[in-house]
Short mmCIF file of C-alpha atoms in Angstrom, two decimals:
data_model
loop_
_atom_site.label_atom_id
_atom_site.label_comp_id
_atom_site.label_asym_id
_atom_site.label_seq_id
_atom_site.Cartn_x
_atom_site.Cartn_y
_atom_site.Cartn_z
CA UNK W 1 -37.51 -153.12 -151.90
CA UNK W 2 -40.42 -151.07 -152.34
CA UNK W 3 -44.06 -151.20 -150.95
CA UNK W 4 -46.39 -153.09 -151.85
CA UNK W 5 -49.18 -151.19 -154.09
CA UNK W 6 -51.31 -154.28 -155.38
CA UNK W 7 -54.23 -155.82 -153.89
CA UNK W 8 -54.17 -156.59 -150.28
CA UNK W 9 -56.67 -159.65 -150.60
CA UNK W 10 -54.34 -161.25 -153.53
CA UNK W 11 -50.99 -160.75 -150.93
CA UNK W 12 -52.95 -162.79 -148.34
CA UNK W 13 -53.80 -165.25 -150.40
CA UNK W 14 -50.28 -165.76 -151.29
CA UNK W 15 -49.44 -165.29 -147.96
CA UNK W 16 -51.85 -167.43 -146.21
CA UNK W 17 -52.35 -164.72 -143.89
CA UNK W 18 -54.83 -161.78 -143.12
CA UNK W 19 -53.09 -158.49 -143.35
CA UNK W 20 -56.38 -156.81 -142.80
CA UNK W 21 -56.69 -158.35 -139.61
CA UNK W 22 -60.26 -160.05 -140.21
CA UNK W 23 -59.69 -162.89 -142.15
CA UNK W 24 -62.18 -161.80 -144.93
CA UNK W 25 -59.57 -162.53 -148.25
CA UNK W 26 -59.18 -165.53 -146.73
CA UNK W 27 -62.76 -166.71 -146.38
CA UNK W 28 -63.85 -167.42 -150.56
CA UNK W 29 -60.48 -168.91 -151.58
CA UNK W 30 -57.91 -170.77 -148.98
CA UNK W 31 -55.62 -170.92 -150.93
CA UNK W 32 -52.77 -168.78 -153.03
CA UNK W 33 -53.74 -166.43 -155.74
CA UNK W 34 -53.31 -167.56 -159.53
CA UNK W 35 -54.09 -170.72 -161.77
CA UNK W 36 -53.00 -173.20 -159.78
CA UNK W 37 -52.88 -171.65 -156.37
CA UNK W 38 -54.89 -174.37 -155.03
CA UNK W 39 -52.30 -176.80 -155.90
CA UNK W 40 -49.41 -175.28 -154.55
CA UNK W 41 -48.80 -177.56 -151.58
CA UNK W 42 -45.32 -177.77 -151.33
CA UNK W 43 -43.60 -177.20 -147.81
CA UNK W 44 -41.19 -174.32 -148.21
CA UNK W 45 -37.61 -174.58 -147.10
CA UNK W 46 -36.20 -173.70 -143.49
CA UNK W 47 -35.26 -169.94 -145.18
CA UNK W 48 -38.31 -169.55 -147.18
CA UNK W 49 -40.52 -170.34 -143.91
CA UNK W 50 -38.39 -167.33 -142.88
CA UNK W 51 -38.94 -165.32 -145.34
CA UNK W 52 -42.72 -165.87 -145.72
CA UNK W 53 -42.77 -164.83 -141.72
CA UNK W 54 -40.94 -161.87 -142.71
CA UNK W 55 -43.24 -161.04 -144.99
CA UNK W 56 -46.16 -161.92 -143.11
CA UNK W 57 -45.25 -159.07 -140.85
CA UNK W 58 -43.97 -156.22 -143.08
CA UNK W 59 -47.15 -156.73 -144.88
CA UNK W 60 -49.12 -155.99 -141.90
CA UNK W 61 -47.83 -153.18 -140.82
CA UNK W 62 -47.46 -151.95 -144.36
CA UNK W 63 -43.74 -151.02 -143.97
CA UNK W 64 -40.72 -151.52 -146.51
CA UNK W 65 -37.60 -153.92 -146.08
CA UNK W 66 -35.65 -150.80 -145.05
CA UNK W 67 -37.28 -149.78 -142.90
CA UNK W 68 -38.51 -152.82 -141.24
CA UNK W 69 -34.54 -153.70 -141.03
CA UNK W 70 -33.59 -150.51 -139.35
CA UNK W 71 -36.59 -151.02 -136.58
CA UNK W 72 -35.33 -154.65 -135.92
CA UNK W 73 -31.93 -153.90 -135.58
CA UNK W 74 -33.26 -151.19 -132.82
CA UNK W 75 -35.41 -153.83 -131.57
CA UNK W 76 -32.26 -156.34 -131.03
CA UNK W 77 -30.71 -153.36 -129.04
CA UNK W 78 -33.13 -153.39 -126.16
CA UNK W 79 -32.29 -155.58 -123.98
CA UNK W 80 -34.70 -155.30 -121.23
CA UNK W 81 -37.19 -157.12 -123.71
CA UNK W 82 -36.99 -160.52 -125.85
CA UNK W 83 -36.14 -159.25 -129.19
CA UNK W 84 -39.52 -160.35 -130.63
CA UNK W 85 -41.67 -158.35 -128.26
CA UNK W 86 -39.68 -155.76 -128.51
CA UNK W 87 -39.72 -155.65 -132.57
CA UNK W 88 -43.87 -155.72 -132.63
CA UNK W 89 -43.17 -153.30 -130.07
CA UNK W 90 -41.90 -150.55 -131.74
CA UNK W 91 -43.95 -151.15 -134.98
CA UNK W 92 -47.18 -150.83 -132.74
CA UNK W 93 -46.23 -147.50 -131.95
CA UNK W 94 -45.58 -146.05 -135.26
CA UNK W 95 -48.38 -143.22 -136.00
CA UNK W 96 -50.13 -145.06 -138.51
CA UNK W 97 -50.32 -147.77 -136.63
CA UNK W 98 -51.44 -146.00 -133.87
CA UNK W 99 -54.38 -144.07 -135.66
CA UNK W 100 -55.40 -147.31 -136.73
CA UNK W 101 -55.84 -149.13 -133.77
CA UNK W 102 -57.62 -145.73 -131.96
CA UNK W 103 -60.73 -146.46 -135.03
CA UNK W 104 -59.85 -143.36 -136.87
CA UNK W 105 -59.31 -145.24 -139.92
CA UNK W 106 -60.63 -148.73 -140.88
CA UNK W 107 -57.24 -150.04 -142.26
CA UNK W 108 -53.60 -149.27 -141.81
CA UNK W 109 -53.43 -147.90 -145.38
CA UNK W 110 -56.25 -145.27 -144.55
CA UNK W 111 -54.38 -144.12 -141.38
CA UNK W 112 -50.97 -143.52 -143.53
CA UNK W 113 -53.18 -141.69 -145.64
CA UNK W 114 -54.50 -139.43 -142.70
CA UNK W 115 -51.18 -138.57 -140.98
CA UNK W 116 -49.66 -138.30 -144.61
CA UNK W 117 -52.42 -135.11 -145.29
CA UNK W 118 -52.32 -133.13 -142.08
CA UNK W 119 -54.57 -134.25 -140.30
CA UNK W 120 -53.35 -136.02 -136.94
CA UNK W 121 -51.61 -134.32 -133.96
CA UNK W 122 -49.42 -135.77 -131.14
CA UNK W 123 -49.87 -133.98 -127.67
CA UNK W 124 -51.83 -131.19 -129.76
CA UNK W 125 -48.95 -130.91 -132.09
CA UNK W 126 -49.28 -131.76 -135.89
CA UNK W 127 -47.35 -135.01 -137.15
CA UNK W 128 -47.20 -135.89 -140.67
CA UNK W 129 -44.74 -138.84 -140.58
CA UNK W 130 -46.65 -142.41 -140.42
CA UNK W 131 -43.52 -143.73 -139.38
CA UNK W 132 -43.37 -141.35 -136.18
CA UNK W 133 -42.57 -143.43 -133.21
CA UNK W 134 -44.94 -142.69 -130.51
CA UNK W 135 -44.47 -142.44 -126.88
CA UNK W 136 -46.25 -143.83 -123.93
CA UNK W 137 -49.39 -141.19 -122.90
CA UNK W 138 -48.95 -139.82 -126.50
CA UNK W 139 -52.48 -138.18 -127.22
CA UNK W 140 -53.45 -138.76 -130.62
CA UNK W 141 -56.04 -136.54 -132.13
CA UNK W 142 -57.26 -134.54 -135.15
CA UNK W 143 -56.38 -131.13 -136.10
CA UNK W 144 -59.67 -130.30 -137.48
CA UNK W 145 -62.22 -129.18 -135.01
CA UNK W 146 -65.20 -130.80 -136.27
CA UNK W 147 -64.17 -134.64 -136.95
CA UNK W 148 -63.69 -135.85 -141.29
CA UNK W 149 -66.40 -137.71 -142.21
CA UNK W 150 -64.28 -140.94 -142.92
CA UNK W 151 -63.06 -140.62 -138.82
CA UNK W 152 -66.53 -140.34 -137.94
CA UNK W 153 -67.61 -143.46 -140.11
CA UNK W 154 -65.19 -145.32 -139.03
CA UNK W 155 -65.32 -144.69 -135.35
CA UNK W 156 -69.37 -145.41 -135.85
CA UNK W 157 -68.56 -148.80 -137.05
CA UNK W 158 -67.49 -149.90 -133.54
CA UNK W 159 -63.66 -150.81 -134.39
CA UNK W 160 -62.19 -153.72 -131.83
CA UNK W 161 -60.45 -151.30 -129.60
CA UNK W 162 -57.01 -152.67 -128.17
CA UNK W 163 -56.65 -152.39 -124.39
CA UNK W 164 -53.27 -150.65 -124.74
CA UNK W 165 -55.18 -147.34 -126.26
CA UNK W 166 -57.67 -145.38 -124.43
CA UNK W 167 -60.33 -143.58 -126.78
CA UNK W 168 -62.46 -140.37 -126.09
CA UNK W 169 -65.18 -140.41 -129.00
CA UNK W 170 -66.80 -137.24 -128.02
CA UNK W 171 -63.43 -135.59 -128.23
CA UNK W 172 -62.10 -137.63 -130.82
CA UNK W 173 -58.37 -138.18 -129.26
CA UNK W 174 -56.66 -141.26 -128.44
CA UNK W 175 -53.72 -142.11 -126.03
CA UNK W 176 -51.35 -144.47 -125.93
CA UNK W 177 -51.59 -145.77 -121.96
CA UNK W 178 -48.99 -148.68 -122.31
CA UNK W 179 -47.17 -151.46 -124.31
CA UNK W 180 -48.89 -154.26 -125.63
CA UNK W 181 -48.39 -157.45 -124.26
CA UNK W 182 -47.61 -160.47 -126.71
CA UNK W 183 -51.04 -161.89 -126.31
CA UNK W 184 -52.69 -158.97 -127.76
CA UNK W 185 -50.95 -158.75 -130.93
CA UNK W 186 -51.67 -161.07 -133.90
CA UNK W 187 -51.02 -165.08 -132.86
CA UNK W 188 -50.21 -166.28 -136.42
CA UNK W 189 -46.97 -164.64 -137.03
CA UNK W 190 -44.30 -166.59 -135.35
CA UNK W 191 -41.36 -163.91 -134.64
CA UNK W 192 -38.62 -166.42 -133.81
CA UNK W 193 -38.74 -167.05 -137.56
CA UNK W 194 -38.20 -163.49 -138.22
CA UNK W 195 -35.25 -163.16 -136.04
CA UNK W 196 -33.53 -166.35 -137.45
CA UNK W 197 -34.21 -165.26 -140.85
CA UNK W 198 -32.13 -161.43 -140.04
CA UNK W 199 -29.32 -163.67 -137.62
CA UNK W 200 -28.45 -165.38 -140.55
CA UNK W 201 -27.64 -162.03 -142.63
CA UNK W 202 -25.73 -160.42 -139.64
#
C-alpha cells in the first residue's frame, strides 16, 4: 500500500484522530469527511476497530504498510519490552521523526522533506534516509552553517519539546538522551489493537 498524499485534515476526520498532533482538523467538524460523515455512527467490527488503530498509527508517523509491518515484526522480537512500547519505540526514533520532535520542522511531513534534501546530519555525519533508525545520544543537526529559514521559523514558534530530546537552539543540534516512556507518546491510540490486528495475520 502506498502513502498517503491527500489532505491530512480530511484523513483525521475519517479517522477520528489528530495526525498533526494538535487536534486542529478536528475542532470545525467532529465528524468523518464527506456528505454524510456526520451520520456515520455505526460501531465498526472487532477487525475494523483493528484496522482503524492501525491506521491511526501509520498515519501518524507517516509510514507505509510495509514498512510499518517490517518495524513491528522487529518490535515483537525484543523481548526485554511489551511489544507495544517497543513498536512506538522504534518509530520514535526514525530520523524524521526525530527532526520533528527536536522543532526543526513543524510537521512530520516537513521533517521527511528536510532529511530527504540534505540537510540533517547524525553525529556530524549527513543522513538522507527519514526512515534511519536513530540511536540513543544520536546528535541531530543541520549541515548548513547558518540555520534554513523554515528551521529557524519553526524553532521560533516554541514547538512542545519532548523530554526524551535535548535541544541546543543557539547551535541548532538535537540529541536523542533516552527512550520515551508510554506516557509521553500519544494516549488515543490503543496499541493492543494493533498487535491483535497483525496476531491474527501471523
Amino acid at each position: 500500500m502506498s502513502k498517503y498524499t491527500g489532505s491530512k485534515w480530511k484523513l483525521s476526520r475519517h479517522l477520528q484522530f489528530s495526525i498533526l498532533e494538535t487536534g486542529d482538523e478536528l475542532k470545525k467538524r467532529a465528524y468523518g469527511p464527506g456528505q454524510h460523515g456526520a451520520d456515520r455512527k455505526r460501531k465498526p467490527s472487532e477487525y475494523g476497530g483493528q484496522l482503524l488503530e492501525k491506521q491511526k498509527l501509520r498515519s501518524l508517523y507517516g509510514v507505509n504498510e510495509r514498512q510499518f509491518r517490517r518495524l513491528f515484526m522487529i518490535a515483537k522480537k525484543d523481548k526485554d519490552t511489551v511489544t507495544g512500547l517497543a513498536f512506538f519505540r522504534i518509530l520514535e526514533s526514525r530520523l524524521d521523526n526525530l527532526v520533528y520532535r527536536i522543532g526543526f520542522a513543524r510537521t512530520r511531513a516537513a521533517a521527511r522533506q528536510l532529511v530527504n534534501h540534505g540537510h540533517i546530519t547524525v553525529n556530524g555525519k549527513k543522513v538522507d534516509i527519514p526512515s534511519y533508525i536513530c540511536s540513543l545520544n544520536d546528535v541531530i543537526g543541520l549541515k548548513e552553517a547558518s540555520p534554513l529559514k523554515v528551521v529557524k521559523e519553526s524553532l521560533d514558534g516554541k514547538p512542545a519539546i519532548p523530554n526524551y530530546v535535548t535541544v541546543d537552539t543557539e547551535k541548532f543540534k538535537g540529541t536523542y538522551v533516552r527512550y520515551p516512556e508510554r506516557n509521553e507518546l500519544p494516549k488515543d491510540i490503543q496499541e493492543s489493537q494493533i498487535i491483535e490486528f497483525y496476531n491474527r495475520k501471523l
